[in-house]
Amino acid sequence: MHVFVRDWLSANNILLRSREGHVLIDTGYVSHAPLTLALLASKRGLGGEPLAKLVNTHGHSDHIGGNAAVRKAYGCPIAFPATEAPLVERWDETGLWLAYADQTAERFTVDELLHPGSTHVWGDLEWQLLAAPGHDMGALVFYNPEHRILVSGDALWENGFGLIMPPSLDPDALPATRDTLDVIAGLDVRVVIPGHGEPFRDVAAALDRAYMRTEAFEADEKRIGRHAVKVILVFNLLHRRRMPVADLPAYVDRVGIYRDINAKVLRMPPGALAAMLVDELTRAGVVRVEGGDLVPA
Ligand SMILES: [Zn+2]
């Protein structure tokens, strides 16, 4: 197994090698596809050998963006979480958080459906597929009981998990997040390979932090809303690279995910929402203002 640890725009790529055929999990953001292909072709990657299958943990742009390019390069089938496959089939730009969240991915088709509760042998290891709704209601995590490895996608990171929708937009997301943490807590995990960040071993501490965040979210819906719009904006800045601060009020009023969260949860004038985003993200040191533009720090 080799984990290509990427950044926050591209999810990690996990390569499971075996004589039975190599399997890749997740492909990063579309604009990073050339780097994904280069890593995959490298000595630590396939080194010229074929790829037997491409697997996704869930259907967000930072995990599926390179799917089409990888398939074009290797001609391999794509296995995808069954409950989300219809979104891919009709290329639902809202359901997949693409145009809806000012993100893009190259269109692909699904060849094999991955069902929660099923078991698959990838890279000579047996993986149990578990439903992991919350951040993405159709997401899966992959658990190998023999070596106690969990491929967690965005359901659990060392510090938190992927953004979730506020209850006013999706009443199921927050309770599902807690249930998914309970499922993970019930596994005997030695090492987590998350969708973002280095693999980590202190699973109990990560779960503590994730439960604390869930509790804070349960106590205050506005907190979920603010967290979600901040995370989305930082992600958008990573692929746009810069955005005029003056354009931000119109931007958060035009792009669906900001507009919906603001309309149902935050209820701020677009100018005030933009000002809050700039203020809180610059104070956190995540972005800075440079010549009138917002840029990732
Ligand atoms: Zn992700």
PDB file of C-alpha atoms and ligand atoms in Angstrom:
ATOM      1  CA  MET A   1       0.000   0.000   0.000  1.00  0.00           C
ATOM      2  CA  HIS A   2       1.218   3.476  -0.767  1.00  0.00           C
ATOM      3  CA  VAL A   3      -0.538   6.656   0.385  1.00  0.00           C
ATOM      4  CA  PHE A   4       0.093   9.745  -1.691  1.00  0.00           C
ATOM      5  CA  VAL A   5      -0.638  12.458   0.845  1.00  0.00           C
ATOM      6  CA  ARG A   6      -1.998  15.418  -1.077  1.00  0.00           C
ATOM      7  CA  ASP A   7      -3.316  18.771   0.097  1.00  0.00           C
ATOM      8  CA  TRP A   8      -6.771  20.130   0.889  1.00  0.00           C
ATOM      9  CA  LEU A   9      -7.770  20.755  -2.714  1.00  0.00           C
ATOM     10  CA  SER A  10      -6.961  17.164  -3.695  1.00  0.00           C
ATOM     11  CA  ALA A  11      -7.855  14.231  -1.496  1.00  0.00           C
ATOM     12  CA  ASN A  12      -5.175  11.634  -0.728  1.00  0.00           C
ATOM     13  CA  ASN A  13      -4.652   8.887  -3.307  1.00  0.00           C
ATOM     14  CA  ILE A  14      -4.236   5.396  -1.883  1.00  0.00           C
ATOM     15  CA  LEU A  15      -2.666   2.753  -4.080  1.00  0.00           C
ATOM     16  CA  LEU A  16      -3.208  -0.897  -3.139  1.00  0.00           C
ATOM     17  CA  ARG A  17      -0.784  -3.054  -5.073  1.00  0.00           C
ATOM     18  CA  SER A  18      -1.031  -6.791  -5.603  1.00  0.00           C
ATOM     19  CA  ARG A  19      -0.393  -9.499  -8.178  1.00  0.00           C
ATOM     20  CA  GLU A  20      -4.178  -9.738  -8.530  1.00  0.00           C
ATOM     21  CA  GLY A  21      -4.238  -6.193  -9.925  1.00  0.00           C
ATOM     22  CA  HIS A  22      -3.578  -2.737  -8.474  1.00  0.00           C
ATOM     23  CA  VAL A  23      -6.412  -0.648  -7.070  1.00  0.00           C
ATOM     24  CA  LEU A  24      -6.480   3.120  -6.574  1.00  0.00           C
ATOM     25  CA  ILE A  25      -8.709   4.894  -4.047  1.00  0.00           C
ATOM     26  CA  ASP A  26      -9.705   8.517  -4.915  1.00  0.00           C
ATOM     27  CA  THR A  27      -8.166  10.766  -7.557  1.00  0.00           C
ATOM     28  CA  GLY A  28      -7.979  14.388  -6.304  1.00  0.00           C
ATOM     29  CA  TYR A  29      -9.251  17.635  -7.799  1.00  0.00           C
ATOM     30  CA  VAL A  30      -9.600  18.010 -11.576  1.00  0.00           C
ATOM     31  CA  SER A  31      -6.989  20.781 -11.901  1.00  0.00           C
ATOM     32  CA  HIS A  32      -4.467  18.519 -10.136  1.00  0.00           C
ATOM     33  CA  ALA A  33      -5.101  15.582 -12.490  1.00  0.00           C
ATOM     34  CA  PRO A  34      -1.676  15.915 -14.211  1.00  0.00           C
ATOM     35  CA  LEU A  35       0.061  15.587 -10.828  1.00  0.00           C
ATOM     36  CA  THR A  36      -2.202  12.679  -9.858  1.00  0.00           C
ATOM     37  CA  LEU A  37      -1.242  10.900 -13.095  1.00  0.00           C
ATOM     38  CA  ALA A  38       2.455  11.642 -12.529  1.00  0.00           C
ATOM     39  CA  LEU A  39       2.361  10.265  -8.972  1.00  0.00           C
ATOM     40  CA  LEU A  40       0.468   7.218 -10.173  1.00  0.00           C
ATOM     41  CA  ALA A  41       2.988   6.556 -12.934  1.00  0.00           C
ATOM     42  CA  SER A  42       5.988   7.026 -10.604  1.00  0.00           C
ATOM     43  CA  LYS A  43       8.134   4.226  -9.146  1.00  0.00           C
ATOM     44  CA  ARG A  44       6.197   4.399  -5.873  1.00  0.00           C
ATOM     45  CA  GLY A  45       3.030   4.183  -7.901  1.00  0.00           C
ATOM     46  CA  LEU A  46       2.365   1.794 -10.730  1.00  0.00           C
ATOM     47  CA  GLY A  47       5.755   2.214 -12.401  1.00  0.00           C
ATOM     48  CA  GLY A  48       4.315   1.314 -15.788  1.00  0.00           C
ATOM     49  CA  GLU A  49       2.055  -1.508 -14.613  1.00  0.00           C
ATOM     50  CA  PRO A  50      -1.690  -1.452 -15.330  1.00  0.00           C
ATOM     51  CA  LEU A  51      -4.358  -0.269 -12.934  1.00  0.00           C
ATOM     52  CA  ALA A  52      -7.098  -2.847 -12.378  1.00  0.00           C
ATOM     53  CA  LYS A  53      -9.677  -0.649 -10.684  1.00  0.00           C
ATOM     54  CA  LEU A  54     -10.435   2.821  -9.431  1.00  0.00           C
ATOM     55  CA  VAL A  55     -12.519   3.174  -6.264  1.00  0.00           C
ATOM     56  CA  ASN A  56     -14.081   6.272  -4.681  1.00  0.00           C
ATOM     57  CA  THR A  57     -14.961   6.849  -1.031  1.00  0.00           C
ATOM     58  CA  HIS A  58     -17.589   9.436  -1.993  1.00  0.00           C
ATOM     59  CA  GLY A  59     -18.623  11.749  -4.786  1.00  0.00           C
ATOM     60  CA  HIS A  60     -17.053  15.130  -4.016  1.00  0.00           C
ATOM     61  CA  SER A  61     -14.878  17.094  -6.414  1.00  0.00           C
ATOM     62  CA  ASP A  62     -11.626  16.644  -4.453  1.00  0.00           C
ATOM     63  CA  HIS A  63     -12.032  12.838  -4.591  1.00  0.00           C
ATOM     64  CA  ILE A  64     -13.443  12.283  -8.102  1.00  0.00           C
ATOM     65  CA  GLY A  65     -11.816  15.114 -10.080  1.00  0.00           C
ATOM     66  CA  GLY A  66      -9.147  12.885 -11.616  1.00  0.00           C
ATOM     67  CA  ASN A  67     -11.426   9.898 -12.320  1.00  0.00           C
ATOM     68  CA  ALA A  68     -11.876  10.655 -16.022  1.00  0.00           C
ATOM     69  CA  ALA A  69      -8.143  11.289 -16.549  1.00  0.00           C
ATOM     70  CA  VAL A  70      -7.144   8.091 -14.718  1.00  0.00           C
ATOM     71  CA  ARG A  71      -9.614   6.062 -16.710  1.00  0.00           C
ATOM     72  CA  LYS A  72      -8.363   7.605 -19.941  1.00  0.00           C
ATOM     73  CA  ALA A  73      -4.774   6.729 -18.998  1.00  0.00           C
ATOM     74  CA  TYR A  74      -5.383   3.181 -17.700  1.00  0.00           C
ATOM     75  CA  GLY A  75      -8.741   2.057 -19.121  1.00  0.00           C
ATOM     76  CA  CYS A  76      -9.791   0.727 -15.731  1.00  0.00           C
ATOM     77  CA  PRO A  77     -13.349   0.344 -14.399  1.00  0.00           C
ATOM     78  CA  ILE A  78     -14.616   2.784 -11.764  1.00  0.00           C
ATOM     79  CA  ALA A  79     -16.280   1.436  -8.605  1.00  0.00           C
ATOM     80  CA  PHE A  80     -18.452   3.953  -6.808  1.00  0.00           C
ATOM     81  CA  PRO A  81     -20.755   4.101  -3.731  1.00  0.00           C
ATOM     82  CA  ALA A  82     -24.115   2.700  -4.891  1.00  0.00           C
ATOM     83  CA  THR A  83     -26.368   5.302  -3.269  1.00  0.00           C
ATOM     84  CA  GLU A  84     -24.540   8.146  -5.017  1.00  0.00           C
ATOM     85  CA  ALA A  85     -24.096   6.524  -8.410  1.00  0.00           C
ATOM     86  CA  PRO A  86     -27.380   7.995  -9.758  1.00  0.00           C
ATOM     87  CA  LEU A  87     -25.967  11.490  -9.101  1.00  0.00           C
ATOM     88  CA  VAL A  88     -22.989  10.648 -11.303  1.00  0.00           C
ATOM     89  CA  GLU A  89     -25.189   9.014 -13.914  1.00  0.00           C
ATOM     90  CA  ARG A  90     -27.224  12.178 -14.434  1.00  0.00           C
ATOM     91  CA  TRP A  91     -24.251  14.377 -13.471  1.00  0.00           C
ATOM     92  CA  ASP A  92     -26.183  16.234 -10.816  1.00  0.00           C
ATOM     93  CA  GLU A  93     -24.144  19.394 -10.262  1.00  0.00           C
ATOM     94  CA  THR A  94     -26.132  20.176  -7.098  1.00  0.00           C
ATOM     95  CA  GLY A  95     -26.167  16.718  -5.524  1.00  0.00           C
ATOM     96  CA  LEU A  96     -22.437  16.315  -6.183  1.00  0.00           C
ATOM     97  CA  TRP A  97     -21.696  19.825  -4.811  1.00  0.00           C
ATOM     98  CA  LEU A  98     -20.149  20.871  -8.149  1.00  0.00           C
ATOM     99  CA  ALA A  99     -21.616  24.063  -9.723  1.00  0.00           C
ATOM    100  CA  TYR A 100     -23.682  24.332  -6.539  1.00  0.00           C
ATOM    101  CA  ALA A 101     -20.445  24.908  -4.602  1.00  0.00           C
ATOM    102  CA  ASP A 102     -18.453  26.602  -7.412  1.00  0.00           C
ATOM    103  CA  GLN A 103     -16.460  23.432  -8.063  1.00  0.00           C
ATOM    104  CA  THR A 104     -15.826  21.326 -11.134  1.00  0.00           C
ATOM    105  CA  ALA A 105     -14.924  17.758 -12.077  1.00  0.00           C
ATOM    106  CA  GLU A 106     -14.560  15.965 -15.384  1.00  0.00           C
ATOM    107  CA  ARG A 107     -17.568  13.775 -16.087  1.00  0.00           C
ATOM    108  CA  PHE A 108     -17.139   9.996 -15.847  1.00  0.00           C
ATOM    109  CA  THR A 109     -19.353   6.926 -15.717  1.00  0.00           C
ATOM    110  CA  VAL A 110     -19.685   4.277 -13.022  1.00  0.00           C
ATOM    111  CA  ASP A 111     -18.951   0.620 -13.848  1.00  0.00           C
ATOM    112  CA  GLU A 112     -19.414  -1.088 -10.490  1.00  0.00           C
ATOM    113  CA  LEU A 113     -21.656  -0.263  -7.527  1.00  0.00           C
ATOM    114  CA  LEU A 114     -20.200  -0.439  -4.019  1.00  0.00           C
ATOM    115  CA  HIS A 115     -22.751  -1.451  -1.394  1.00  0.00           C
ATOM    116  CA  PRO A 116     -22.371  -0.919   2.333  1.00  0.00           C
ATOM    117  CA  GLY A 117     -22.011  -4.269   4.090  1.00  0.00           C
ATOM    118  CA  SER A 118     -20.153  -5.863   1.194  1.00  0.00           C
ATOM    119  CA  THR A 119     -16.571  -7.109   1.331  1.00  0.00           C
ATOM    120  CA  HIS A 120     -13.976  -6.637  -1.410  1.00  0.00           C
ATOM    121  CA  VAL A 121     -10.426  -7.867  -1.891  1.00  0.00           C
ATOM    122  CA  TRP A 122      -8.243  -4.991  -3.050  1.00  0.00           C
ATOM    123  CA  GLY A 123      -4.466  -5.165  -2.909  1.00  0.00           C
ATOM    124  CA  ASP A 124      -4.531  -8.669  -1.343  1.00  0.00           C
ATOM    125  CA  LEU A 125      -6.437  -7.216   1.627  1.00  0.00           C
ATOM    126  CA  GLU A 126     -10.043  -7.804   2.572  1.00  0.00           C
ATOM    127  CA  TRP A 127     -11.988  -4.556   2.963  1.00  0.00           C
ATOM    128  CA  GLN A 128     -15.374  -4.253   4.634  1.00  0.00           C
ATOM    129  CA  LEU A 129     -17.433  -1.423   3.189  1.00  0.00           C
ATOM    130  CA  LEU A 130     -19.331   0.548   5.819  1.00  0.00           C
ATOM    131  CA  ALA A 131     -21.875   3.313   5.274  1.00  0.00           C
ATOM    132  CA  ALA A 132     -20.475   6.598   6.596  1.00  0.00           C
ATOM    133  CA  PRO A 133     -23.150   9.255   6.046  1.00  0.00           C
ATOM    134  CA  GLY A 134     -22.767  12.789   7.394  1.00  0.00           C
ATOM    135  CA  HIS A 135     -20.414  15.011   5.392  1.00  0.00           C
ATOM    136  CA  ASP A 136     -21.695  13.113   2.369  1.00  0.00           C
ATOM    137  CA  MET A 137     -24.853  11.068   2.887  1.00  0.00           C
ATOM    138  CA  GLY A 138     -23.732   8.322   0.473  1.00  0.00           C
ATOM    139  CA  ALA A 139     -20.110   8.061   1.620  1.00  0.00           C
ATOM    140  CA  LEU A 140     -18.367   4.796   2.460  1.00  0.00           C
ATOM    141  CA  VAL A 141     -15.389   3.961   4.649  1.00  0.00           C
ATOM    142  CA  PHE A 142     -13.229   0.887   4.049  1.00  0.00           C
ATOM    143  CA  TYR A 143     -12.081  -1.257   6.994  1.00  0.00           C
ATOM    144  CA  ASN A 144      -9.499  -4.034   6.950  1.00  0.00           C
ATOM    145  CA  PRO A 145      -9.920  -6.031  10.185  1.00  0.00           C
ATOM    146  CA  GLU A 146      -6.745  -8.081   9.707  1.00  0.00           C
ATOM    147  CA  HIS A 147      -4.406  -5.097   9.935  1.00  0.00           C
ATOM    148  CA  ARG A 148      -7.004  -2.818  11.577  1.00  0.00           C
ATOM    149  CA  ILE A 149      -6.726  -0.157   8.886  1.00  0.00           C
ATOM    150  CA  LEU A 150      -9.540   2.305   8.228  1.00  0.00           C
ATOM    151  CA  VAL A 151      -9.725   4.309   4.998  1.00  0.00           C
ATOM    152  CA  SER A 152     -11.976   7.050   6.357  1.00  0.00           C
ATOM    153  CA  GLY A 153     -12.452   9.487   3.460  1.00  0.00           C
ATOM    154  CA  ASP A 154     -13.894  12.688   4.936  1.00  0.00           C
ATOM    155  CA  ALA A 155     -15.844  10.928   7.701  1.00  0.00           C
ATOM    156  CA  LEU A 156     -12.928  11.239  10.155  1.00  0.00           C
ATOM    157  CA  TRP A 157      -9.726  13.263   9.944  1.00  0.00           C
ATOM    158  CA  GLU A 158      -7.064  13.616  12.610  1.00  0.00           C
ATOM    159  CA  ASN A 159      -8.687  16.940  13.429  1.00  0.00           C
ATOM    160  CA  GLY A 160     -12.362  16.936  12.554  1.00  0.00           C
ATOM    161  CA  PHE A 161     -14.238  15.806   9.442  1.00  0.00           C
ATOM    162  CA  GLY A 162     -15.604  17.222   6.192  1.00  0.00           C
ATOM    163  CA  LEU A 163     -18.121  20.049   6.416  1.00  0.00           C
ATOM    164  CA  ILE A 164     -21.710  19.082   7.056  1.00  0.00           C
ATOM    165  CA  MET A 165     -24.948  20.688   5.994  1.00  0.00           C
ATOM    166  CA  PRO A 166     -26.936  22.524   8.703  1.00  0.00           C
ATOM    167  CA  PRO A 167     -30.159  20.761   9.819  1.00  0.00           C
ATOM    168  CA  SER A 168     -32.334  23.404   8.081  1.00  0.00           C
ATOM    169  CA  LEU A 169     -30.876  22.237   4.749  1.00  0.00           C
ATOM    170  CA  ASP A 170     -30.452  18.538   5.542  1.00  0.00           C
ATOM    171  CA  PRO A 171     -32.004  17.338   8.812  1.00  0.00           C
ATOM    172  CA  ASP A 172     -30.262  13.948   8.459  1.00  0.00           C
ATOM    173  CA  ALA A 173     -26.647  15.100   8.129  1.00  0.00           C
ATOM    174  CA  LEU A 174     -25.835  15.957  11.740  1.00  0.00           C
ATOM    175  CA  PRO A 175     -27.447  12.893  13.376  1.00  0.00           C
ATOM    176  CA  ALA A 176     -25.795  10.735  10.700  1.00  0.00           C
ATOM    177  CA  THR A 177     -22.422  12.296  11.516  1.00  0.00           C
ATOM    178  CA  ARG A 178     -22.754  11.182  15.131  1.00  0.00           C
ATOM    179  CA  ASP A 179     -23.924   7.696  14.103  1.00  0.00           C
ATOM    180  CA  THR A 180     -20.955   7.337  11.775  1.00  0.00           C
ATOM    181  CA  LEU A 181     -18.538   8.306  14.554  1.00  0.00           C
ATOM    182  CA  ASP A 182     -20.229   5.636  16.714  1.00  0.00           C
ATOM    183  CA  VAL A 183     -19.673   3.050  13.966  1.00  0.00           C
ATOM    184  CA  ILE A 184     -15.987   3.984  13.702  1.00  0.00           C
ATOM    185  CA  ALA A 185     -15.621   3.991  17.503  1.00  0.00           C
ATOM    186  CA  GLY A 186     -16.972   0.427  17.492  1.00  0.00           C
ATOM    187  CA  LEU A 187     -14.199  -0.797  15.181  1.00  0.00           C
ATOM    188  CA  ASP A 188     -10.793  -1.913  16.378  1.00  0.00           C
ATOM    189  CA  VAL A 189      -8.693   0.568  14.385  1.00  0.00           C
ATOM    190  CA  ARG A 190      -4.891   0.777  14.572  1.00  0.00           C
ATOM    191  CA  VAL A 191      -4.320   3.289  11.787  1.00  0.00           C
ATOM    192  CA  VAL A 192      -6.588   5.687   9.938  1.00  0.00           C
ATOM    193  CA  ILE A 193      -5.850   6.740   6.376  1.00  0.00           C
ATOM    194  CA  PRO A 194      -7.943   9.891   6.038  1.00  0.00           C
ATOM    195  CA  GLY A 195      -9.025  11.671   2.877  1.00  0.00           C
ATOM    196  CA  HIS A 196      -6.867  14.633   3.862  1.00  0.00           C
ATOM    197  CA  GLY A 197      -3.745  14.828   6.023  1.00  0.00           C
ATOM    198  CA  GLU A 198      -1.188  12.205   7.072  1.00  0.00           C
ATOM    199  CA  PRO A 199      -2.277   8.738   8.187  1.00  0.00           C
ATOM    200  CA  PHE A 200      -2.568   8.681  11.988  1.00  0.00           C
ATOM    201  CA  ARG A 201      -2.698   6.175  14.836  1.00  0.00           C
ATOM    202  CA  ASP A 202      -4.241   8.027  17.772  1.00  0.00           C
ATOM    203  CA  VAL A 203      -7.773   7.156  16.764  1.00  0.00           C
ATOM    204  CA  ALA A 204      -9.255   7.739  20.243  1.00  0.00           C
ATOM    205  CA  ALA A 205      -8.000  11.340  20.333  1.00  0.00           C
ATOM    206  CA  ALA A 206      -9.306  12.004  16.811  1.00  0.00           C
ATOM    207  CA  LEU A 207     -12.702  10.592  17.785  1.00  0.00           C
ATOM    208  CA  ASP A 208     -12.750  12.774  20.929  1.00  0.00           C
ATOM    209  CA  ARG A 209     -12.146  15.868  18.806  1.00  0.00           C
ATOM    210  CA  ALA A 210     -14.770  14.809  16.275  1.00  0.00           C
ATOM    211  CA  TYR A 211     -17.363  14.174  19.004  1.00  0.00           C
ATOM    212  CA  MET A 212     -16.596  17.576  20.558  1.00  0.00           C
ATOM    213  CA  ARG A 213     -17.147  19.293  17.226  1.00  0.00           C
ATOM    214  CA  THR A 214     -20.387  17.347  16.711  1.00  0.00           C
ATOM    215  CA  GLU A 215     -21.593  18.418  20.150  1.00  0.00           C
ATOM    216  CA  ALA A 216     -20.796  22.075  19.432  1.00  0.00           C
ATOM    217  CA  PHE A 217     -22.659  21.785  16.130  1.00  0.00           C
ATOM    218  CA  GLU A 218     -25.659  20.166  17.843  1.00  0.00           C
ATOM    219  CA  ALA A 219     -25.829  23.084  20.255  1.00  0.00           C
ATOM    220  CA  ASP A 220     -25.789  25.832  17.627  1.00  0.00           C
ATOM    221  CA  GLU A 221     -26.915  25.544  14.021  1.00  0.00           C
ATOM    222  CA  LYS A 222     -25.366  28.896  13.107  1.00  0.00           C
ATOM    223  CA  ARG A 223     -22.007  27.418  14.046  1.00  0.00           C
ATOM    224  CA  ILE A 224     -22.452  24.665  11.437  1.00  0.00           C
ATOM    225  CA  GLY A 225     -23.464  27.272   8.888  1.00  0.00           C
ATOM    226  CA  ARG A 226     -20.474  29.530   9.551  1.00  0.00           C
ATOM    227  CA  HIS A 227     -18.104  26.563   9.514  1.00  0.00           C
ATOM    228  CA  ALA A 228     -19.539  25.291   6.214  1.00  0.00           C
ATOM    229  CA  VAL A 229     -19.305  28.603   4.332  1.00  0.00           C
ATOM    230  CA  LYS A 230     -15.775  29.205   5.618  1.00  0.00           C
ATOM    231  CA  VAL A 231     -14.579  25.752   4.559  1.00  0.00           C
ATOM    232  CA  ILE A 232     -16.182  26.109   1.122  1.00  0.00           C
ATOM    233  CA  LEU A 233     -14.655  29.544   0.559  1.00  0.00           C
ATOM    234  CA  VAL A 234     -11.160  28.363   1.467  1.00  0.00           C
ATOM    235  CA  PHE A 235     -11.593  25.415  -0.885  1.00  0.00           C
ATOM    236  CA  ASN A 236     -12.819  27.720  -3.677  1.00  0.00           C
ATOM    237  CA  LEU A 237      -9.818  30.006  -3.104  1.00  0.00           C
ATOM    238  CA  LEU A 238      -7.462  27.035  -3.413  1.00  0.00           C
ATOM    239  CA  HIS A 239      -8.610  26.358  -6.970  1.00  0.00           C
ATOM    240  CA  ARG A 240      -9.331  29.962  -7.974  1.00  0.00           C
ATOM    241  CA  ARG A 241      -6.097  31.142  -6.313  1.00  0.00           C
ATOM    242  CA  ARG A 242      -7.443  34.670  -5.779  1.00  0.00           C
ATOM    243  CA  MET A 243     -10.730  36.529  -5.657  1.00  0.00           C
ATOM    244  CA  PRO A 244     -11.336  40.293  -5.443  1.00  0.00           C
ATOM    245  CA  VAL A 245     -12.694  41.128  -1.991  1.00  0.00           C
ATOM    246  CA  ALA A 246     -15.088  43.563  -3.686  1.00  0.00           C
ATOM    247  CA  ASP A 247     -16.682  40.676  -5.639  1.00  0.00           C
ATOM    248  CA  LEU A 248     -17.329  38.548  -2.560  1.00  0.00           C
ATOM    249  CA  PRO A 249     -20.832  39.858  -1.633  1.00  0.00           C
ATOM    250  CA  ALA A 250     -22.144  39.110  -5.148  1.00  0.00           C
ATOM    251  CA  TYR A 251     -20.309  35.755  -5.155  1.00  0.00           C
ATOM    252  CA  VAL A 252     -21.861  34.483  -1.898  1.00  0.00           C
ATOM    253  CA  ASP A 253     -25.254  35.654  -3.166  1.00  0.00           C
ATOM    254  CA  ARG A 254     -24.848  33.848  -6.508  1.00  0.00           C
ATOM    255  CA  VAL A 255     -23.259  30.491  -5.606  1.00  0.00           C
ATOM    256  CA  GLY A 256     -25.970  28.107  -4.388  1.00  0.00           C
ATOM    257  CA  ILE A 257     -24.376  26.605  -1.303  1.00  0.00           C
ATOM    258  CA  TYR A 258     -23.571  29.999   0.260  1.00  0.00           C
ATOM    259  CA  ARG A 259     -26.930  31.430  -0.769  1.00  0.00           C
ATOM    260  CA  ASP A 260     -28.902  28.514   0.718  1.00  0.00           C
ATOM    261  CA  ILE A 261     -26.975  28.362   3.993  1.00  0.00           C
ATOM    262  CA  ASN A 262     -27.311  32.114   4.350  1.00  0.00           C
ATOM    263  CA  ALA A 263     -31.031  32.136   3.519  1.00  0.00           C
ATOM    264  CA  LYS A 264     -31.939  29.288   5.887  1.00  0.00           C
ATOM    265  CA  VAL A 265     -29.399  29.597   8.707  1.00  0.00           C
ATOM    266  CA  LEU A 266     -27.203  32.692   8.883  1.00  0.00           C
ATOM    267  CA  ARG A 267     -29.698  35.244   7.514  1.00  0.00           C
ATOM    268  CA  MET A 268     -27.198  38.028   6.878  1.00  0.00           C
ATOM    269  CA  PRO A 269     -27.097  40.633   4.109  1.00  0.00           C
ATOM    270  CA  PRO A 270     -24.581  39.313   1.505  1.00  0.00           C
ATOM    271  CA  GLY A 271     -22.201  42.179   2.313  1.00  0.00           C
ATOM    272  CA  ALA A 272     -22.210  41.263   5.997  1.00  0.00           C
ATOM    273  CA  LEU A 273     -21.656  37.587   5.214  1.00  0.00           C
ATOM    274  CA  ALA A 274     -18.711  38.483   2.962  1.00  0.00           C
ATOM    275  CA  ALA A 275     -17.254  40.755   5.659  1.00  0.00           C
ATOM    276  CA  MET A 276     -17.638  38.015   8.288  1.00  0.00           C
ATOM    277  CA  LEU A 277     -15.854  35.517   6.002  1.00  0.00           C
ATOM    278  CA  VAL A 278     -12.930  37.854   5.332  1.00  0.00           C
ATOM    279  CA  ASP A 279     -12.671  38.865   8.983  1.00  0.00           C
ATOM    280  CA  GLU A 280     -12.810  35.388  10.522  1.00  0.00           C
ATOM    281  CA  LEU A 281     -10.605  33.706   7.910  1.00  0.00           C
ATOM    282  CA  THR A 282      -7.903  36.408   8.000  1.00  0.00           C
ATOM    283  CA  ARG A 283      -7.904  36.347  11.811  1.00  0.00           C
ATOM    284  CA  ALA A 284      -7.516  32.568  11.701  1.00  0.00           C
ATOM    285  CA  GLY A 285      -4.552  33.061   9.354  1.00  0.00           C
ATOM    286  CA  VAL A 286      -6.133  30.916   6.643  1.00  0.00           C
ATOM    287  CA  VAL A 287      -6.439  33.669   4.020  1.00  0.00           C
ATOM    288  CA  ARG A 288      -4.973  37.128   3.575  1.00  0.00           C
ATOM    289  CA  VAL A 289      -5.875  40.216   1.600  1.00  0.00           C
ATOM    290  CA  GLU A 290      -3.283  41.110  -1.052  1.00  0.00           C
ATOM    291  CA  GLY A 291      -3.829  44.110  -3.339  1.00  0.00           C
ATOM    292  CA  GLY A 292      -7.594  43.983  -2.853  1.00  0.00           C
ATOM    293  CA  ASP A 293      -7.698  40.215  -3.503  1.00  0.00           C
ATOM    294  CA  LEU A 294      -8.423  37.415  -1.102  1.00  0.00           C
ATOM    295  CA  VAL A 295      -5.700  34.754  -1.395  1.00  0.00           C
ATOM    296  CA  PRO A 296      -5.093  31.502   0.520  1.00  0.00           C
ATOM    297  CA  ALA A 297      -2.405  31.974   3.160  1.00  0.00           C
TER     298      ALA A 297
HETATM  299 ZN    ZN B   1     -12.426  15.647   0.685  1.00  0.00          ZN
END
